[in-house]
Coordinates of C-alpha atoms and ligand atoms in Angstrom, one line a residue:
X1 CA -52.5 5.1 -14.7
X2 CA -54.1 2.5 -16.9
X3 CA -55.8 3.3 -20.4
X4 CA -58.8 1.6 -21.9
X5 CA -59.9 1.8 -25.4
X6 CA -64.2 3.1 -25.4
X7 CA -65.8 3.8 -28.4
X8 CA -63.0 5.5 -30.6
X9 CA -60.9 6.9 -27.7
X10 CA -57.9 5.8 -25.7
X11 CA -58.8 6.7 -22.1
X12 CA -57.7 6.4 -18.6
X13 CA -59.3 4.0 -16.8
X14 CA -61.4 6.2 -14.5
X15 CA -62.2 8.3 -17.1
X16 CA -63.6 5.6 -19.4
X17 CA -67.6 5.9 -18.8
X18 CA -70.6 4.2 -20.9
X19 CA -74.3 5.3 -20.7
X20 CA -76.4 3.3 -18.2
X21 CA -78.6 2.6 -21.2
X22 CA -76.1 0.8 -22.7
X23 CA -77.6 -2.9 -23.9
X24 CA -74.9 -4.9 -22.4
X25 CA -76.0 -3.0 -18.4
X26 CA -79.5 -3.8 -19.4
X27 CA -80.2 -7.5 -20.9
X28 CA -76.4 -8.6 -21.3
X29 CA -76.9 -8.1 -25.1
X30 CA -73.2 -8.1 -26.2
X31 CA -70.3 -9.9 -26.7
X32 CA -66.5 -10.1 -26.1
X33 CA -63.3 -11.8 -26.4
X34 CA -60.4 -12.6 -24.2
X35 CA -57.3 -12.6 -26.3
X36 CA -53.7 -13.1 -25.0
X37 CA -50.4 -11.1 -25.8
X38 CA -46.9 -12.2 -25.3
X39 CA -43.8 -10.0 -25.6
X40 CA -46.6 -7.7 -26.8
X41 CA -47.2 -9.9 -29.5
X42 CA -51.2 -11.0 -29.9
X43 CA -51.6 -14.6 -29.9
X44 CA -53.5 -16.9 -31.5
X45 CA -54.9 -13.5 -32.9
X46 CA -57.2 -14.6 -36.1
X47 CA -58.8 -17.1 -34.6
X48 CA -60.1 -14.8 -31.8
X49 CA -61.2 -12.8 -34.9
X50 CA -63.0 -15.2 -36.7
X51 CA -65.1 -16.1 -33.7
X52 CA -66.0 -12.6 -33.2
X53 CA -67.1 -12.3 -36.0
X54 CA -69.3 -15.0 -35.6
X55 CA -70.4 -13.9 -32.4
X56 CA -71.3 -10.8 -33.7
X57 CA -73.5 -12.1 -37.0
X58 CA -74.8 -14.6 -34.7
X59 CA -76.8 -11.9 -32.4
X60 CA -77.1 -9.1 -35.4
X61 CA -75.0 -7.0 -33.5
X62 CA -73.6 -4.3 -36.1
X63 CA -69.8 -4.2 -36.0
X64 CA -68.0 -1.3 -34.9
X65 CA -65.1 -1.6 -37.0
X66 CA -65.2 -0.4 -41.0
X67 CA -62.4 -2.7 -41.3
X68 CA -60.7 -5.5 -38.8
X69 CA -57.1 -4.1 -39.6
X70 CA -58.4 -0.7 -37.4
X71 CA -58.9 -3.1 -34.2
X72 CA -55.1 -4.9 -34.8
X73 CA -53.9 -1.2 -34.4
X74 CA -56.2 -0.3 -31.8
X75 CA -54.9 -3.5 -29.4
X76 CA -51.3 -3.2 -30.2
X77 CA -51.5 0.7 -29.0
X78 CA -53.1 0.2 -26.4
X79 CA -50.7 -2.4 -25.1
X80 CA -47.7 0.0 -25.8
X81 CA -49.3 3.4 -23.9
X82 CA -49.8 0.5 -21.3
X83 CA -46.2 -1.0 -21.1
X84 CA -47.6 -4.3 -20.1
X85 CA -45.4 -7.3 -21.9
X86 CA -47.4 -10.0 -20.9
X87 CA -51.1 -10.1 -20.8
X88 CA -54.7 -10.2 -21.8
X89 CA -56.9 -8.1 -23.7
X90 CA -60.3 -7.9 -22.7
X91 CA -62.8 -6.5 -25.7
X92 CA -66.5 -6.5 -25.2
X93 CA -69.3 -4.7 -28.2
X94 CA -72.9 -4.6 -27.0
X95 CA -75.5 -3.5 -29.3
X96 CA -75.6 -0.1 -28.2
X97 CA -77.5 2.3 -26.3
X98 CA -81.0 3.2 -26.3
X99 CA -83.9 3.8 -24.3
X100 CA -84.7 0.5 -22.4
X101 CA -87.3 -1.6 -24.2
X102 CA -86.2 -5.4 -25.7
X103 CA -86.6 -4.3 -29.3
X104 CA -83.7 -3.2 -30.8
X105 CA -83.0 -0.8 -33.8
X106 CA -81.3 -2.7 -36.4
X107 CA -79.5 0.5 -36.8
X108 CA -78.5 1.1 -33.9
X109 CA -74.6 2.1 -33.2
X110 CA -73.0 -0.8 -31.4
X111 CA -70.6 0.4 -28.2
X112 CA -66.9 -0.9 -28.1
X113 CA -64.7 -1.5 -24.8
X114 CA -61.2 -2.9 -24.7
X115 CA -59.1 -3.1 -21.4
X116 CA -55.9 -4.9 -20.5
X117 CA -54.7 -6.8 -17.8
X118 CA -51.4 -8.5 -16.7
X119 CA -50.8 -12.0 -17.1
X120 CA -51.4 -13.9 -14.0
X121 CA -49.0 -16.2 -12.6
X122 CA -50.8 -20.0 -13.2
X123 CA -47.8 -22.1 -12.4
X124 CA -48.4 -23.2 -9.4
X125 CA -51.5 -25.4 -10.9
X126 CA -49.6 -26.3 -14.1
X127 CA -47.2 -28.0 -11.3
X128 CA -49.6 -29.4 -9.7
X129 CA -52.7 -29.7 -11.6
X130 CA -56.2 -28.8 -10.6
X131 CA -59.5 -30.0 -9.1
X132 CA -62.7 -29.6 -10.9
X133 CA -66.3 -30.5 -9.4
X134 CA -69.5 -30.5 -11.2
X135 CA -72.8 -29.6 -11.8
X136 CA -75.9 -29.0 -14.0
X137 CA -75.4 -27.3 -16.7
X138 CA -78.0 -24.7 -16.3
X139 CA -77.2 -22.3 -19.6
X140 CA -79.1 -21.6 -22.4
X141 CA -78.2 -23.1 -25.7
X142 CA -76.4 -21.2 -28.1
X143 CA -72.8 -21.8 -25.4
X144 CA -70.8 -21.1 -28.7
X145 CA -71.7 -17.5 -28.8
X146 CA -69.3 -15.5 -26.8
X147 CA -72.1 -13.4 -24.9
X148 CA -71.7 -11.4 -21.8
X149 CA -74.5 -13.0 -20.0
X150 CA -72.9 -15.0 -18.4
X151 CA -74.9 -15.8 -15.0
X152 CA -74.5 -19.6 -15.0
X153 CA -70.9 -19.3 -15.9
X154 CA -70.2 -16.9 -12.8
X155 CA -72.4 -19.5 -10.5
X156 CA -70.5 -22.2 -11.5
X157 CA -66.9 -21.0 -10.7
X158 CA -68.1 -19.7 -7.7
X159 CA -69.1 -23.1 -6.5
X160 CA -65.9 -24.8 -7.9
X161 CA -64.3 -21.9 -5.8
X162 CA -66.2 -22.9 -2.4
X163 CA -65.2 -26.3 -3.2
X164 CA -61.1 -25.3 -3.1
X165 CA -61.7 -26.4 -6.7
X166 CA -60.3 -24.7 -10.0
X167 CA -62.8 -25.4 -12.2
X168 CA -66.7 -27.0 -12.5
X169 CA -67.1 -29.5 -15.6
X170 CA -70.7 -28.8 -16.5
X171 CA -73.4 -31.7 -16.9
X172 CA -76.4 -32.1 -19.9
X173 CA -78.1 -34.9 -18.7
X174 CA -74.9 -36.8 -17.5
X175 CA -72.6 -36.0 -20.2
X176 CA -69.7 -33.3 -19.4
X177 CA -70.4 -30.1 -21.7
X178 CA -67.4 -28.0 -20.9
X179 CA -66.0 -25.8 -18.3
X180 CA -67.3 -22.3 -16.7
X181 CA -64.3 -21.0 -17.7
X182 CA -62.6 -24.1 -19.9
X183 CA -62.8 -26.6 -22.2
X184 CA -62.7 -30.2 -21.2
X185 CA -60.6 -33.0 -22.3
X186 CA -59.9 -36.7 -20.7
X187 CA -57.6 -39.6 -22.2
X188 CA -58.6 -42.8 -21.8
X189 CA -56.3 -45.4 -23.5
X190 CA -54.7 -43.0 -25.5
X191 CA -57.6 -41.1 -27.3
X192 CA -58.5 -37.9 -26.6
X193 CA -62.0 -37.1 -26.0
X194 CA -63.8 -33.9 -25.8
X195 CA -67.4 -32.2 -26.2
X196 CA -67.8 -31.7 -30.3
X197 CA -67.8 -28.2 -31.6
X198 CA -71.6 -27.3 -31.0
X199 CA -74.2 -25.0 -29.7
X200 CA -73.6 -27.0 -26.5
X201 CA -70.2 -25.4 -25.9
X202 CA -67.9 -22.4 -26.3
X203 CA -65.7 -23.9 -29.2
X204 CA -62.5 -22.5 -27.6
X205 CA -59.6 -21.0 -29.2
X206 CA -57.1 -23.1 -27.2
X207 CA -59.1 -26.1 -27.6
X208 CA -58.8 -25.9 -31.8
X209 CA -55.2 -24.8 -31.1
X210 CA -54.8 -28.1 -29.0
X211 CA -56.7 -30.1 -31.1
X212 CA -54.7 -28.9 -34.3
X213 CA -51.2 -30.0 -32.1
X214 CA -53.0 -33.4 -31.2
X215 CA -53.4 -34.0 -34.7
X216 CA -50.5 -33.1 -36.0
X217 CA -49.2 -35.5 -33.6
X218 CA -51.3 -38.3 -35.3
X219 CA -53.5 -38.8 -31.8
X220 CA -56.4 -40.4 -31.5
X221 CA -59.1 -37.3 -31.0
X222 CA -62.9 -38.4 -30.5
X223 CA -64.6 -35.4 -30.7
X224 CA -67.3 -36.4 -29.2
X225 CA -69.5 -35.9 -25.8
X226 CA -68.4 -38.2 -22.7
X227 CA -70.3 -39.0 -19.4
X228 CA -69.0 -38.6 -16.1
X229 CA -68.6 -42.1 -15.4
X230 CA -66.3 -41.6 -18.8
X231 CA -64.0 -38.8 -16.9
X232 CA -63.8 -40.6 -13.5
X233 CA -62.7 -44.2 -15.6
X234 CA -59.9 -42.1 -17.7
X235 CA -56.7 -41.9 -17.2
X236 CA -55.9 -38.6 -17.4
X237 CA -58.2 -35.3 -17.9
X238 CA -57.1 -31.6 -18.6
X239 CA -58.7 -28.1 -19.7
X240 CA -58.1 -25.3 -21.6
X241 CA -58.3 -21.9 -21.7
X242 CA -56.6 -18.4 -22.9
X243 CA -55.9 -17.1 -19.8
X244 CA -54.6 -20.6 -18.5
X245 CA -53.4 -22.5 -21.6
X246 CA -53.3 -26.5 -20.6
X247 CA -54.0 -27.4 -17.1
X248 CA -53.8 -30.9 -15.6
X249 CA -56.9 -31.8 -13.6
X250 CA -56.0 -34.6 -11.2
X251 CA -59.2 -34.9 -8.9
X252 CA -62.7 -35.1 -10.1
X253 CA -65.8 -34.4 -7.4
X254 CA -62.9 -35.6 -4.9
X255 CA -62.0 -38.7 -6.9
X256 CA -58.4 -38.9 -8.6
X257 CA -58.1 -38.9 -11.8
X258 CA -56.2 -42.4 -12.5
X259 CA -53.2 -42.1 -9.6
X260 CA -54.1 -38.3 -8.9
X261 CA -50.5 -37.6 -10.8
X262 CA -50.6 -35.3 -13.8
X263 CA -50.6 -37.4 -17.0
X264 CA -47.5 -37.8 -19.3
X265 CA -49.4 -36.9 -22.5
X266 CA -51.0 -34.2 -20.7
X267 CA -47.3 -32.9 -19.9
X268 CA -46.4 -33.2 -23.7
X269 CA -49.5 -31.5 -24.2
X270 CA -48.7 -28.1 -22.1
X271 CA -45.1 -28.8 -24.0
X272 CA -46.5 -28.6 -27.2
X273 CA -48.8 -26.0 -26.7
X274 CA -45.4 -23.7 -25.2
X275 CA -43.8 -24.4 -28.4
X276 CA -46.8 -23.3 -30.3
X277 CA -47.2 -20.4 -29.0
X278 CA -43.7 -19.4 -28.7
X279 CA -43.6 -19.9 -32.4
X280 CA -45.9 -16.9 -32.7
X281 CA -43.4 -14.5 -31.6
X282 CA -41.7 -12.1 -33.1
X283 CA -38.4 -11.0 -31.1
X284 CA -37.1 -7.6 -32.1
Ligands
LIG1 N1 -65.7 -22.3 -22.5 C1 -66.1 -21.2 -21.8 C2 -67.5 -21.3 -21.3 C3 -65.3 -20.1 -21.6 O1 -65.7 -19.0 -21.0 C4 -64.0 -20.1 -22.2 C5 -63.0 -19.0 -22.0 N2 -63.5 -17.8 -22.5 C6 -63.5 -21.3 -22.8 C7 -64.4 -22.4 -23.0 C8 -62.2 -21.3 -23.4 O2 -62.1 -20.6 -24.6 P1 -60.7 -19.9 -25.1 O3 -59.8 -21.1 -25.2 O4 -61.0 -19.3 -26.3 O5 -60.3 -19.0 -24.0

């Protein structure tokens, strides 16, 4: 039987229950992380917590912890009662519960869930890359918090889905924002180019994580915003993501990227980005 973490209690699964005036059933009003664990190590660990906290002072939601040390316990229990090795931690606060109306209590006591979940087995795409399509990008425009609503997000991958497709890139009027589920990358000529950090996009854990290796390697990065004509020209195009790390893509709306092969820098990439994370682990 699994456990779940609610609101200051390690619970089984079934047993884990949360008022149906909760904020988050009602208008969505919350927000959560996705953070990965390897060897039951956490990873990539303050940079999840630095963005929660900004998703949290972003929407005035209170935060449930008196101090952020309680939640590294909290996680690194849960994984143990759990006896999952490898895996992802899901952690969601809403605002709270009270009696359905839009306005909020400033006050009001904000509800925390954490689950866990087994790492899934991606290598079949990191073998043989992905196919994204795309479409409008139809979500509101503060992308960077990390909110629950998530709506356009769910339509999206849906589609991609439909399409046999991995992924959907999402369009602002031509230019590719990010992923439903990803960030976006494509090489052209050796640069790198992605969507800058903005309100326009989820600024990604992997993606600074990938960005820090690219530099490091003394890359070209343009952090800036490229159209779709930009990703069907380049030569070779991959996302990012915590539950997936690097993937290739290799088609775009049914057009190859380049040869439709995955690209070599995009291999050292997914290399680099191994290295980096293996780095983070502490063997007993
Ligand atoms: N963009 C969106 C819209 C996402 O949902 C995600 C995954 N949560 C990402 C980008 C990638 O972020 P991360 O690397 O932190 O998982």
């Amino acid at each position: 039987m699994q456990y779940n973490y609610l609101n200051g209690k390690f619970l089984y699964k079934n047993e884990s229950k949360i008022s149906t005036e909760d904020r988050g059933f009602n208008f969505a009003d919350g927000i959560y992380e996705v953070i990965a664990f390897r060897k039951k190590n956490l990873l990539n660990y303050s940079r999840h917590i630095n963005r929660l906290k900004c998703s949290l002072q972003s929407l005035k939601i209170n935060s449930p912890f008196k101090n952020l040390s309680s939640l590294h316990f909290i996680l690194k229990y849960l994984i143990e009662i759990n006896h999952i090795e490898n895996g992802f931690i899901y952690l969601q606060i809403t605002r709270g519960s009270s009696e359905r109306n839009h306005l909020y209590s400033p006050k009001l006591k904000s509800n925390l869930f954490i689950s866990i979940f087994q790492t899934k087995n991606f290598s079949k795409y990191k073998k043989t890359g992905v196919k994204v399509i795309t479409s409008n990008d139809i979500r509101w425009k503060r992308c960077d918090i990390k909110s629950i609503s998530l709506l356009a997000n769910v339509i999206g991958k849906q589609a991609a889905f439909r399409m046999k497709a991995y992924e959907t890139w999402q369009k602002y009027k031509n230019y590719i924002t990010e992923g439903t589920t990803s960030n976006a990358f494509i090489i052209k000529n050796k640069k790198i180019f992605t969507h800058k950090k903005n309100n326009y996009i989820l600024g990604g854990v992997t993606r600074d994580a990938v960005i820090e290796i690219i530099k490091k390697k003394k890359i070209k990065l343009v952090e800036k915003k490229f159209s779709i004509d930009d990703a069907f020209g380049a030569d070779e195009a991959f996302l990012t993501s915590t539950t997936v790390g690097i993937l290739p893509v290799i088609k775009i709306d049914n057009k190859k990227v380049s040869n439709g092969k995955i690209g070599s820098l995009t291999k050292e990439l997914m290399f680099d980005y191994e290295v980096y994370l293996e780095k983070q682990i502490k063997y007993e």
